[in-house]
mmCIF file of C-alpha atoms in Angstrom:
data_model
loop_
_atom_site.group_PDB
_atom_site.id
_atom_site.type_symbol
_atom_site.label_atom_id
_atom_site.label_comp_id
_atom_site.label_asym_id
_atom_site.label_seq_id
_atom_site.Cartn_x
_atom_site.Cartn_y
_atom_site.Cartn_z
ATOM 1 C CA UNK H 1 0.000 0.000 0.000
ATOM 2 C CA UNK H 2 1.108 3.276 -0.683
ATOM 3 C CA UNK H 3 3.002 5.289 2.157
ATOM 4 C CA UNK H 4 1.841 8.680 1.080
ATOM 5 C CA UNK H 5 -0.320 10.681 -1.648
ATOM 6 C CA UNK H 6 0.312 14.132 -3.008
ATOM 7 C CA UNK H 7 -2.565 16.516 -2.328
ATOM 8 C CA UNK H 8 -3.340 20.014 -4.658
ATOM 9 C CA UNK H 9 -5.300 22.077 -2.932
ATOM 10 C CA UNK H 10 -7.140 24.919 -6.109
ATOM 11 C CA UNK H 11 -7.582 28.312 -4.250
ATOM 12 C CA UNK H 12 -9.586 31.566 -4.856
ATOM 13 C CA UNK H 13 -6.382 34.139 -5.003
ATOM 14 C CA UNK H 14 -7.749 36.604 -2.463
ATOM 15 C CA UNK H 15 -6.839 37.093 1.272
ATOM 16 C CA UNK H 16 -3.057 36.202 0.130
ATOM 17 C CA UNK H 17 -3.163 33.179 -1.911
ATOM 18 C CA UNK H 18 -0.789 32.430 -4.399
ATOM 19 C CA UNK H 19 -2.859 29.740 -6.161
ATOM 20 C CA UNK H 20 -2.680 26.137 -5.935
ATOM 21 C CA UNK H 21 -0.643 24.581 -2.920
ATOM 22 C CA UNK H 22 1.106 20.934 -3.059
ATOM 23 C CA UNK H 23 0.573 18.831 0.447
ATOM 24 C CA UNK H 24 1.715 15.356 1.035
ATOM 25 C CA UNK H 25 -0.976 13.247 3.300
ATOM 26 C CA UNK H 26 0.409 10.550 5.369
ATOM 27 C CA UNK H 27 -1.852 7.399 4.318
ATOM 28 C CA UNK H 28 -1.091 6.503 7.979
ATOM 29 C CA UNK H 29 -1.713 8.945 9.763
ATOM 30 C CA UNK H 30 -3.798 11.362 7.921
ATOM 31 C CA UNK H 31 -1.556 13.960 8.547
ATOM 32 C CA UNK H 32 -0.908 17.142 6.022
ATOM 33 C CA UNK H 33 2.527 18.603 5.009
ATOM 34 C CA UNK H 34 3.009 21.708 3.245
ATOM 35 C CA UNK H 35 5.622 21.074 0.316
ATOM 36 C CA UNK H 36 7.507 24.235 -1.294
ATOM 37 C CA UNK H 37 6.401 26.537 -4.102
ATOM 38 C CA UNK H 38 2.953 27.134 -5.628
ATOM 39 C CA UNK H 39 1.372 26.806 -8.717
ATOM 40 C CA UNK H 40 0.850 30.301 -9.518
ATOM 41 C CA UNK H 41 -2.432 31.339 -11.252
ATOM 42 C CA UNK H 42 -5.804 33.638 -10.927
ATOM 43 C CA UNK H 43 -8.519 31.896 -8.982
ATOM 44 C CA UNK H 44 -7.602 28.130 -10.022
ATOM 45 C CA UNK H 45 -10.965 27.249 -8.246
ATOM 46 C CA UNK H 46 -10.958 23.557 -9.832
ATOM 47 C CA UNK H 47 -8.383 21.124 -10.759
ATOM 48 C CA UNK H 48 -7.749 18.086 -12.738
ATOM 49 C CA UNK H 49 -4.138 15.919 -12.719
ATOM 50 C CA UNK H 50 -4.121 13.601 -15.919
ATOM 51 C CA UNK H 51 -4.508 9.835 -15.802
ATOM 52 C CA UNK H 52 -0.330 9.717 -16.424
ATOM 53 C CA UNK H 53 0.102 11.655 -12.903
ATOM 54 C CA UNK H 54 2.359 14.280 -15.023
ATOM 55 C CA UNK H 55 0.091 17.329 -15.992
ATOM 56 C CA UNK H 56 -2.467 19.542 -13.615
ATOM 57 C CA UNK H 57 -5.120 21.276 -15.214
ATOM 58 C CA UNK H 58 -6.474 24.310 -13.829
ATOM 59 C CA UNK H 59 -9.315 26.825 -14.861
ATOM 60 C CA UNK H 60 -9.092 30.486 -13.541
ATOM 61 C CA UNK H 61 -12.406 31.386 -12.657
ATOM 62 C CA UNK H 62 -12.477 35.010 -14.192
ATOM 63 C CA UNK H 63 -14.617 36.872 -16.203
ATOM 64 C CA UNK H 64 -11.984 38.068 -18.605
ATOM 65 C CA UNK H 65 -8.407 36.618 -20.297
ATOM 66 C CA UNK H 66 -6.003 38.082 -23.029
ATOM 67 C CA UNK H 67 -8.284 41.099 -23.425
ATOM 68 C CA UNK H 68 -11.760 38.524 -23.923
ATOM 69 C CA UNK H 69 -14.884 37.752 -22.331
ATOM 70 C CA UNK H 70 -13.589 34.682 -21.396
ATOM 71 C CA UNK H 71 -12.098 32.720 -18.456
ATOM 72 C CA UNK H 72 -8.871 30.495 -18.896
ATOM 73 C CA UNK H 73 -7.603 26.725 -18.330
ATOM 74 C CA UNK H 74 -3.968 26.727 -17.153
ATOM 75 C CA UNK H 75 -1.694 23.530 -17.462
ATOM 76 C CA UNK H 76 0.862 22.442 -15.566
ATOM 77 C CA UNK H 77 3.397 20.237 -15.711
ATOM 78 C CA UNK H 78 4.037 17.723 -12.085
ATOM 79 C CA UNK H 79 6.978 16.106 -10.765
ATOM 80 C CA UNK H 80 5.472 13.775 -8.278
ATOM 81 C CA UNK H 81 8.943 13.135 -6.161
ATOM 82 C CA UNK H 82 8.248 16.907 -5.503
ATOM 83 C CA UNK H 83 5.149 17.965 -5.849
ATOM 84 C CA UNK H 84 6.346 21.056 -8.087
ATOM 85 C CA UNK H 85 4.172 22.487 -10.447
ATOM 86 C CA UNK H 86 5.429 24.525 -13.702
ATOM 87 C CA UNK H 87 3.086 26.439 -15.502
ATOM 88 C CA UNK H 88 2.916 25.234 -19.516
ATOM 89 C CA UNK H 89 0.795 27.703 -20.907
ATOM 90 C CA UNK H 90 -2.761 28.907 -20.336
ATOM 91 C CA UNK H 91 -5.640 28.728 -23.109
ATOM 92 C CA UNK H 92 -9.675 30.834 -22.621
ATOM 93 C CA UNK H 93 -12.164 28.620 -21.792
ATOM 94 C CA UNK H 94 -14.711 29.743 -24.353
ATOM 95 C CA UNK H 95 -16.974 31.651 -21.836
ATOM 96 C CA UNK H 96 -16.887 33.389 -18.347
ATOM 97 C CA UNK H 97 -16.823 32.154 -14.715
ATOM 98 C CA UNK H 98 -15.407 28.390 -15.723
ATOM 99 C CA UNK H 99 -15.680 26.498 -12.300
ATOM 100 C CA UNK H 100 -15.099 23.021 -13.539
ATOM 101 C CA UNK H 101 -12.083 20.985 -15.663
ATOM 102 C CA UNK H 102 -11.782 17.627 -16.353
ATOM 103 C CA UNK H 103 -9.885 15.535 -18.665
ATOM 104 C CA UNK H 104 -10.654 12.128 -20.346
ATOM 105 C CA UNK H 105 -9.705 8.800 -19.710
ATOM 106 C CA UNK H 106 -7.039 9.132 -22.558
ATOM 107 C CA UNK H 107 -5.635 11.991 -21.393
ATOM 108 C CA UNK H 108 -6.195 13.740 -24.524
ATOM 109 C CA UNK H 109 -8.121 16.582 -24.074
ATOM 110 C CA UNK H 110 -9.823 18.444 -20.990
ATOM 111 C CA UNK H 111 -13.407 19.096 -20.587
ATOM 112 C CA UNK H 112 -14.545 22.993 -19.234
ATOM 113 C CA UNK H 113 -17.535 24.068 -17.778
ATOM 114 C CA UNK H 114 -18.126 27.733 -18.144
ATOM 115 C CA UNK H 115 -20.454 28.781 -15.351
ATOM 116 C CA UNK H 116 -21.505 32.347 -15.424
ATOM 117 C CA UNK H 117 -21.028 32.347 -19.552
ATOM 118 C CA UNK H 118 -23.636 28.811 -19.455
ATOM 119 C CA UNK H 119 -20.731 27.323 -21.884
ATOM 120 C CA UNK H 120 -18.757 23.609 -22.336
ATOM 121 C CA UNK H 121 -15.512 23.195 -24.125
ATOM 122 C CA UNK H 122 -13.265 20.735 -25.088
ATOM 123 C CA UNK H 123 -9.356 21.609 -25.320
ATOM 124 C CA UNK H 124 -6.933 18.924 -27.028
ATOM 125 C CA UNK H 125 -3.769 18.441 -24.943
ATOM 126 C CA UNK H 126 -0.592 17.982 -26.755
ATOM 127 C CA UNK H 127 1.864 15.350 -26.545
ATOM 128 C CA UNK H 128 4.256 17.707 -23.723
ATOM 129 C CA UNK H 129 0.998 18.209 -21.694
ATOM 130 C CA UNK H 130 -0.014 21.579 -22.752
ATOM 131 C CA UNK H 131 -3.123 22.948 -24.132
ATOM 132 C CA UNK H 132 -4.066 23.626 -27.762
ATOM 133 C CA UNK H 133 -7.235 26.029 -28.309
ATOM 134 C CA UNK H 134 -10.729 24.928 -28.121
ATOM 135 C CA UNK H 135 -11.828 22.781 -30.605
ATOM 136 C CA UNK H 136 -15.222 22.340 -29.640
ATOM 137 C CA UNK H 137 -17.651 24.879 -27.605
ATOM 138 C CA UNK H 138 -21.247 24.452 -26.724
ATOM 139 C CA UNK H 139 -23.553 27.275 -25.522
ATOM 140 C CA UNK H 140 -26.019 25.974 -23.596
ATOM 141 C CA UNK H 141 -29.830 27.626 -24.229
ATOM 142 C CA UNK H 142 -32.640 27.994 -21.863
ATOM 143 C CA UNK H 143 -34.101 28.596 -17.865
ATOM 144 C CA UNK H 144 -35.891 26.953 -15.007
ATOM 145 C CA UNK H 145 -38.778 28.205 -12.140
ATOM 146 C CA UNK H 146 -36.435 30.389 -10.271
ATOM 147 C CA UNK H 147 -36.244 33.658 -11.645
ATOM 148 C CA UNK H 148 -33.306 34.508 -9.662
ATOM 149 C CA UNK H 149 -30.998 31.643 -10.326
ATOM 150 C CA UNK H 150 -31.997 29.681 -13.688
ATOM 151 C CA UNK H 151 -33.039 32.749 -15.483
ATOM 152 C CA UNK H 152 -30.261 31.431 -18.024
ATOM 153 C CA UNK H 153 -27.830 28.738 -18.458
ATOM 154 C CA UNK H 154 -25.212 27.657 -15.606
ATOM 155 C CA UNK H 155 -22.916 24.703 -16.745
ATOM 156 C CA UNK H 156 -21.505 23.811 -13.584
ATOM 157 C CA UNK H 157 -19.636 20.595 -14.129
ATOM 158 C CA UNK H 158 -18.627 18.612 -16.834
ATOM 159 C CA UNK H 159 -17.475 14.684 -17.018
ATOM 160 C CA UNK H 160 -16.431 12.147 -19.175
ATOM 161 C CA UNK H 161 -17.931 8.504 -18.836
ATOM 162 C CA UNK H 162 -16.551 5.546 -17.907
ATOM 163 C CA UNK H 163 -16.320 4.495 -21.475
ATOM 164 C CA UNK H 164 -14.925 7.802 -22.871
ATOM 165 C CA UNK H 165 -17.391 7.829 -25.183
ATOM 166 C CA UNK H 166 -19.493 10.356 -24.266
ATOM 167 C CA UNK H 167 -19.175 13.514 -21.996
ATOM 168 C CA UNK H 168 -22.184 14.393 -19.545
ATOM 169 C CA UNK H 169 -22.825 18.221 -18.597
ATOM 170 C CA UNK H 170 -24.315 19.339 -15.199
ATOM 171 C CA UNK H 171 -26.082 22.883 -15.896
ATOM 172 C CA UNK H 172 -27.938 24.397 -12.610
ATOM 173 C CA UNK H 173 -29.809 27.263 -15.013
ATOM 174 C CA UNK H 174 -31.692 24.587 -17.090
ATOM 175 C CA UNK H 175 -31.932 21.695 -13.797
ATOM 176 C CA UNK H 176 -30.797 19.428 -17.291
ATOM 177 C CA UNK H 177 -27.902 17.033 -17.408
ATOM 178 C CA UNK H 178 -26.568 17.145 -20.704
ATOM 179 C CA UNK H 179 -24.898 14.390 -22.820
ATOM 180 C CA UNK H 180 -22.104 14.888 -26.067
ATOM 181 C CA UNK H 181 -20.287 12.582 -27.567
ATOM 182 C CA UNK H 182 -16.879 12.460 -26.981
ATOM 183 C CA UNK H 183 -14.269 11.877 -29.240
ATOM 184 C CA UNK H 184 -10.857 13.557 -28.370
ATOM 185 C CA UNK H 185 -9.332 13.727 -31.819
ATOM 186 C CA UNK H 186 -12.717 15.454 -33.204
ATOM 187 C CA UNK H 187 -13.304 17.144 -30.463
ATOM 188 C CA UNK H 188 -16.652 18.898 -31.765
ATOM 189 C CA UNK H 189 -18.730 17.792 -28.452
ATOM 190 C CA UNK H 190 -21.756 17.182 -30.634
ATOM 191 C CA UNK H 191 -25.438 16.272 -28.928
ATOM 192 C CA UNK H 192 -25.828 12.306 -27.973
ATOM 193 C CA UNK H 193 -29.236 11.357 -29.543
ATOM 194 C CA UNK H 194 -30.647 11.877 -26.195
ATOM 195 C CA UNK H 195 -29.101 15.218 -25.856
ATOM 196 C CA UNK H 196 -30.170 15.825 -21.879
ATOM 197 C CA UNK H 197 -31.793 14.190 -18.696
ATOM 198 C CA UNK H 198 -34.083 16.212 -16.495
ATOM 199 C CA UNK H 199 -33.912 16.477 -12.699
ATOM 200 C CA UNK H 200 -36.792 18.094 -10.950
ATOM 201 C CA UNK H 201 -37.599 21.859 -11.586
ATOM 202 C CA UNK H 202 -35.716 24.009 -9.161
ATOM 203 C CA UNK H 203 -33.566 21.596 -7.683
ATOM 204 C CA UNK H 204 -29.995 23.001 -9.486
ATOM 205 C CA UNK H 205 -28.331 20.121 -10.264
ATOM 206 C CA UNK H 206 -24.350 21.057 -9.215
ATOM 207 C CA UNK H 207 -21.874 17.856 -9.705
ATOM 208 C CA UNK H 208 -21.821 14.263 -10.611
ATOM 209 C CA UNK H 209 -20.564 11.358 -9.935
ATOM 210 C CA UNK H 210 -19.987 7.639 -11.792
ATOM 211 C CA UNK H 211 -20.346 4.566 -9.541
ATOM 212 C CA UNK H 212 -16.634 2.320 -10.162
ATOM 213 C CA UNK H 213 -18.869 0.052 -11.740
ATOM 214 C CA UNK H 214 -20.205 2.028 -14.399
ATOM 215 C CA UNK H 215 -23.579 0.986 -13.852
ATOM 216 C CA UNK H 216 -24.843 3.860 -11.811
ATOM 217 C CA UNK H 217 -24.757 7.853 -11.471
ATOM 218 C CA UNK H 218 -24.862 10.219 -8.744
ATOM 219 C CA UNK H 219 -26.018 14.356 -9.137
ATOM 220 C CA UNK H 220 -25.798 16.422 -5.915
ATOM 221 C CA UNK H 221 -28.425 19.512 -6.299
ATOM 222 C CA UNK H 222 -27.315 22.246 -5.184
ATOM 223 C CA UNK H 223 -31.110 24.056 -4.345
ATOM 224 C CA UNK H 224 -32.310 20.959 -3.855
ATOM 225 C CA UNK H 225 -30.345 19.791 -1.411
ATOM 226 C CA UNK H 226 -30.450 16.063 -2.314
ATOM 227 C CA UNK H 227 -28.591 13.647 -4.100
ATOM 228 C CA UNK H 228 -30.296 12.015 -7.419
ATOM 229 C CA UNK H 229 -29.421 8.136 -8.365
ATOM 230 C CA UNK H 230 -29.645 7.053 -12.016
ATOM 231 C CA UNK H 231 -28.979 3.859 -13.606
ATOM 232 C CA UNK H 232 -26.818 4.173 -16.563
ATOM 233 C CA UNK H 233 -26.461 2.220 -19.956
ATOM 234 C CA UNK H 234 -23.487 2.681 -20.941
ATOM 235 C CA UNK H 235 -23.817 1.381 -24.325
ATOM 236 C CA UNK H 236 -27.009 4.102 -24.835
ATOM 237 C CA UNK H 237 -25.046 6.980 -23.272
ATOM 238 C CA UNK H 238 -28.409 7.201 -21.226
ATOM 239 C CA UNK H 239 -28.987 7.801 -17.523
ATOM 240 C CA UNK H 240 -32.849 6.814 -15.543
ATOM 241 C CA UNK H 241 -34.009 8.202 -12.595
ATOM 242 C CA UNK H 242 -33.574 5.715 -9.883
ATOM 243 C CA UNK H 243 -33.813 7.699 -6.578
ATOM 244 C CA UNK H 244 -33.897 11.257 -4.423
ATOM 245 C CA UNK H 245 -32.885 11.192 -1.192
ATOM 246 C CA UNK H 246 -31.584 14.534 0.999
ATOM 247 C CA UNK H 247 -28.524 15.467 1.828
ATOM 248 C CA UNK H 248 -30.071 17.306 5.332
ATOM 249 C CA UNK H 249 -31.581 16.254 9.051
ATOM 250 C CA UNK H 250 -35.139 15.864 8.437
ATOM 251 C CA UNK H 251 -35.743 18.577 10.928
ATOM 252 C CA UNK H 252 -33.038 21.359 9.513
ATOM 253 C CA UNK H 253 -35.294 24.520 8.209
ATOM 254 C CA UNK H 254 -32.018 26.941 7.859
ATOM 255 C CA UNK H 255 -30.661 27.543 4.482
ATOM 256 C CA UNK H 256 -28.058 25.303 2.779
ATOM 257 C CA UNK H 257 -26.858 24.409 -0.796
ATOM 258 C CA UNK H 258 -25.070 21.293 -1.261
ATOM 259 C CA UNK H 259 -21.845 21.098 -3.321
ATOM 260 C CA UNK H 260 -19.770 17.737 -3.735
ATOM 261 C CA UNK H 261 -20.446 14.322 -4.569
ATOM 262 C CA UNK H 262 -17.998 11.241 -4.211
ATOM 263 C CA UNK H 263 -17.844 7.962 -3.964
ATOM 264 C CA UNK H 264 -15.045 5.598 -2.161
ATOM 265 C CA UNK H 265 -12.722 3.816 -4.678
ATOM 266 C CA UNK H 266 -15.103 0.559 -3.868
ATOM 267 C CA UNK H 267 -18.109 2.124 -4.396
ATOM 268 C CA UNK H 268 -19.775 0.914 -1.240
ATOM 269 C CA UNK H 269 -20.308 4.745 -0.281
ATOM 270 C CA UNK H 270 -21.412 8.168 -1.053
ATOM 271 C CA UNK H 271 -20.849 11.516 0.456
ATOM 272 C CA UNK H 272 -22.078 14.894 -0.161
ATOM 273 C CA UNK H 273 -21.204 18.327 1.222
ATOM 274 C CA UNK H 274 -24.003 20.903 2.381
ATOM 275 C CA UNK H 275 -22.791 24.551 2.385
ATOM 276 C CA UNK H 276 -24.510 26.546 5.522
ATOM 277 C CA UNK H 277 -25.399 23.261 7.364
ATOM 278 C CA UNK H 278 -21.589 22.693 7.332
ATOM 279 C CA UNK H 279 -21.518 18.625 7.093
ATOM 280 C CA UNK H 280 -21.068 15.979 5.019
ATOM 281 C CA UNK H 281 -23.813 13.624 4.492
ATOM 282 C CA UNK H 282 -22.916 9.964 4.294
ATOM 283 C CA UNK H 283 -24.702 7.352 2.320
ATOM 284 C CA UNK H 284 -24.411 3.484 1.827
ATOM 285 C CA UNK H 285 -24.618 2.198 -1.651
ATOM 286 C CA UNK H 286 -26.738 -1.056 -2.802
ATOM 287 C CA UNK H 287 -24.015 -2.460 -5.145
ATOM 288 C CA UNK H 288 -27.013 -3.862 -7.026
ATOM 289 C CA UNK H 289 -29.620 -1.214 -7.917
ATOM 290 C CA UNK H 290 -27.609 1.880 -6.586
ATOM 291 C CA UNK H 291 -30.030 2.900 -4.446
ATOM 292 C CA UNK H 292 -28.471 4.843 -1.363
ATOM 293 C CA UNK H 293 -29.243 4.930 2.343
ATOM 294 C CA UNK H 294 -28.320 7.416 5.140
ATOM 295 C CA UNK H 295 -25.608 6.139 7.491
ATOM 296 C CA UNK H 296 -24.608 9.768 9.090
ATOM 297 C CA UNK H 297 -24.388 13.907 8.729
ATOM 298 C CA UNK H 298 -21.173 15.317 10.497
ATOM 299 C CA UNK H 299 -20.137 18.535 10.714
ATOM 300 C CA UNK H 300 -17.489 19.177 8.479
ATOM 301 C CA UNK H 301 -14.769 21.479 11.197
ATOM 302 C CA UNK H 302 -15.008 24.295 9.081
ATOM 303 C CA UNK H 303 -17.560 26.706 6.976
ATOM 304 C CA UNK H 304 -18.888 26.063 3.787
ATOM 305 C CA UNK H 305 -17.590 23.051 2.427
ATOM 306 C CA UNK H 306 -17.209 24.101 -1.233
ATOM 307 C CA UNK H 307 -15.344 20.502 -1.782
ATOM 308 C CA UNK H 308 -13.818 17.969 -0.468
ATOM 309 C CA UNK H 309 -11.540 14.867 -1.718
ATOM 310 C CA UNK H 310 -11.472 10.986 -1.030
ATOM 311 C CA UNK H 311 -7.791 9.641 -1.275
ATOM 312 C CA UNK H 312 -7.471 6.633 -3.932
ATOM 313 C CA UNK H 313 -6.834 4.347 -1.012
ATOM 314 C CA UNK H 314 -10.162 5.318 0.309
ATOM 315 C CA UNK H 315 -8.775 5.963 4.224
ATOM 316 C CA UNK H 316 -9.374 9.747 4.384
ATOM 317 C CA UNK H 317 -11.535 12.243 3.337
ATOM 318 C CA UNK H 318 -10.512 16.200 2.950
ATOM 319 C CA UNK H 319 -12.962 18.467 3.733
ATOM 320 C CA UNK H 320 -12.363 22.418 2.272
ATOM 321 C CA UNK H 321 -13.784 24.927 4.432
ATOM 322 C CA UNK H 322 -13.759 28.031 2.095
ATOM 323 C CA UNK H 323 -15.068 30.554 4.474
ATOM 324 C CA UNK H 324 -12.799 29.160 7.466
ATOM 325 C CA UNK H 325 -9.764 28.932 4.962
ATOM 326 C CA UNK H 326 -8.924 25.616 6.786
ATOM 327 C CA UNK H 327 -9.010 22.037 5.576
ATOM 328 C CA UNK H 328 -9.845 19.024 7.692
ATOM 329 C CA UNK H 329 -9.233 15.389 7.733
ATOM 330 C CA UNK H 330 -11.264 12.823 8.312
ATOM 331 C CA UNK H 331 -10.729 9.207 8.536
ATOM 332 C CA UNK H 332 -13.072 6.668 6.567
ATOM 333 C CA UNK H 333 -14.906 3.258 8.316
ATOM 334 C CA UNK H 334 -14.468 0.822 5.823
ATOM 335 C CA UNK H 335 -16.500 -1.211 7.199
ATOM 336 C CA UNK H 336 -19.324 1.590 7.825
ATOM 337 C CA UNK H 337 -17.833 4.522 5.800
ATOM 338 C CA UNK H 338 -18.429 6.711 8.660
ATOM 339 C CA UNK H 339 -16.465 9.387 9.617
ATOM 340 C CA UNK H 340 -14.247 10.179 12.422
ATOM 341 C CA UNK H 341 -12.075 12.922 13.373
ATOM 342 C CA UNK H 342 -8.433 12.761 13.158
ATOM 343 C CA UNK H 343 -7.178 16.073 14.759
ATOM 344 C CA UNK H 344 -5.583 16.847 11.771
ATOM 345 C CA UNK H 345 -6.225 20.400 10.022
ATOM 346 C CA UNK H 346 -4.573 23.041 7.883
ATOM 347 C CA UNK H 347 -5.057 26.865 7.326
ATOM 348 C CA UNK H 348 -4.881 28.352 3.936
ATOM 349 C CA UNK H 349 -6.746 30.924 2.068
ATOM 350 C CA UNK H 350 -10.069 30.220 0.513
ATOM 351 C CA UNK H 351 -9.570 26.341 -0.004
ATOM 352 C CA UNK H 352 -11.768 25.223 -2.842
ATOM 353 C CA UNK H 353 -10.946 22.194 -4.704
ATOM 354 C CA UNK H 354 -8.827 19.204 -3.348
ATOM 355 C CA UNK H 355 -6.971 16.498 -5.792
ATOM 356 C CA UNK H 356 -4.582 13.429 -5.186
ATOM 357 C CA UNK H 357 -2.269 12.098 -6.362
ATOM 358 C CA UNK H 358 -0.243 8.769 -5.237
ATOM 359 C CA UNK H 359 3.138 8.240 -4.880
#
């Protein structure tokens, strides 16, 4: 088993940050140590490392680059005896406010959700790890019921499946998850022939996760407050509406928005983060129909849990307090997949993405 994992830590660049900050976690332990430098860049509020553990991806969540209406993706390149990151070059996003990069299985291009312009992109990544321009951009059309917050698109998230053949988009303005096929040396992003799966009206859908097995899908609402199962054919590109259940204590009546949804590398549980409530919510999956079940909610040590990150041992979960700038870590029940506090927490400015890598 590995000793240790690398941990990048995405910032918002205010209050003294520098950008994105390397940690090493102790798989033993649980225990967090700053490593030296930064990567530097504008508000690199999410964060992808490619499947070869060599290249970070970052977006900077701005409304403007290079003189356009238009955010950027940054790439890096990663020694992982170090942790160092060295910036390659940066590319726009196609659209304002990206909050959201991925990159495909291949590690051939990375996926961008644009949230305040209501955009997806796809960006080919050379053979040295940096970015070519966008070959593909979709502007997402439409609204939902609430007039103050899906008067318009807002692509929040945007993922490849476990088949690479298709790339699903999670947009909170149209409460729609999106499907395109994917194919990274086209990279057009056209509409699957079932070009988007509703959730219900108002509820905001936020993130999304795939089950290991590829069977099953998870999308955390942000309004909503709940978590949505679908079974997915993977063969059909097509998710169906298994299950809702909430993220929040049946008797809560404050105001909270959930933001993160993961699963442990054996897929035997969920988690979700509520923003306000300040927990994580912790579910049991049915291997067999996907279906989940509440096991706990636990505060989270910190205030507003933008995101958080399950090592790919599956021993310890990071929570990112953005409003506490402080990070704490949890250890994971195997067994049960609850929670329990190890003591172990961090300070840094506005923490709000968290990303491992092992070593």
């Amino acid at each position: 088993m590995p000793r240790d994992a690398l941990v990048f830590v995405g910032t918002y660049t205010r209050g003294g940050s520098e950008g994105i900050y390397p940690y090493c976690l102790d798989l033993a332990t649980g225990a967090l140590e700053r490593l030296a430098g930064a990567g530097k860049v504008e508000n690199p509020s999410f964060l992808a490392v490619a499947p070869n553990g060599r290249f970070l991806y970052a977006v900077s969540e701005t409304e403007s680059f290079a003189g356009g209406q238009s955010g950027a993706v940054s790439a890096f390149s990663l020694d992982p005896a170090t942790g160092g990151l060295s910036l390659l070059n940066q590319q726009p996003s196609e659209g304002r406010g990206p909050c959201f990069v991925s990159v495909d299985g291949t590690g051939s291009c990375a996926l961008v959700a644009n949230y305040s312009g209501g955009s997806v992109a796809q960006l080919p990544i050379r053979s040295d790890g940096s970015l070519g321009p966008a070959t593909g951009k979709v502007q997402h059309q439409g609204s939902s019921v609430d007039p103050k917050r899906q008067q318009g698109p807002y692509a929040h998230s945007i993922y490849p499946d476990p088949t690479n053949r298709f790339a699903f988009a999670v947009d909170l303005g149209l409460d729609q998850i999106l499907c395109y096929r994917l194919d990274p040396k086209d990279g057009r992003l056209p509409p699957h022939d079932v070009p988007w799966t509703p959730v219900a009206p108002g509820a905001g859908p936020r993130h999304f996760a795939f089950h290991p097995n590829g069977r099953f899908g998870y999308a955390i609402t942000e309004m909503g407050n709940t978590v949505v199962v679908f079974a997915y054919d993977a063969a059909r590109g097509t998710l169906s509406e298994v299950q809702t259940v909430s993220t929040l204590p049946p008797d809560f009546t404050g105001t909270s928005y959930c933001a993160e949804v993961q699963l442990t590398p054996d897929g035997r549980f969920l988690y979700g983060s509520n923003r306000y409530h300040d927990s994580i919510a912790v579910f049991a999956v049915d291997g067999g129909t996907g279906r989940l079940s509440l096991v706990e909610i636990v505060p989270c040590e910190g205030k507003n849990p933008r995101h958080f990150g399950i090592d790919p041992t599956g021993s310890f979960l990071l929570a990112a307090g953005m409003e506490s700038d402080s990070i704490a870590v949890f250890r994971i029940d195997r067994e049960s997949g609850r929670l329990s506090t190890t003591g172990h927490r961090i300070e840094l400015p506005s923490p709000v993405c968290v990303r491992f890598l092992l070593r």
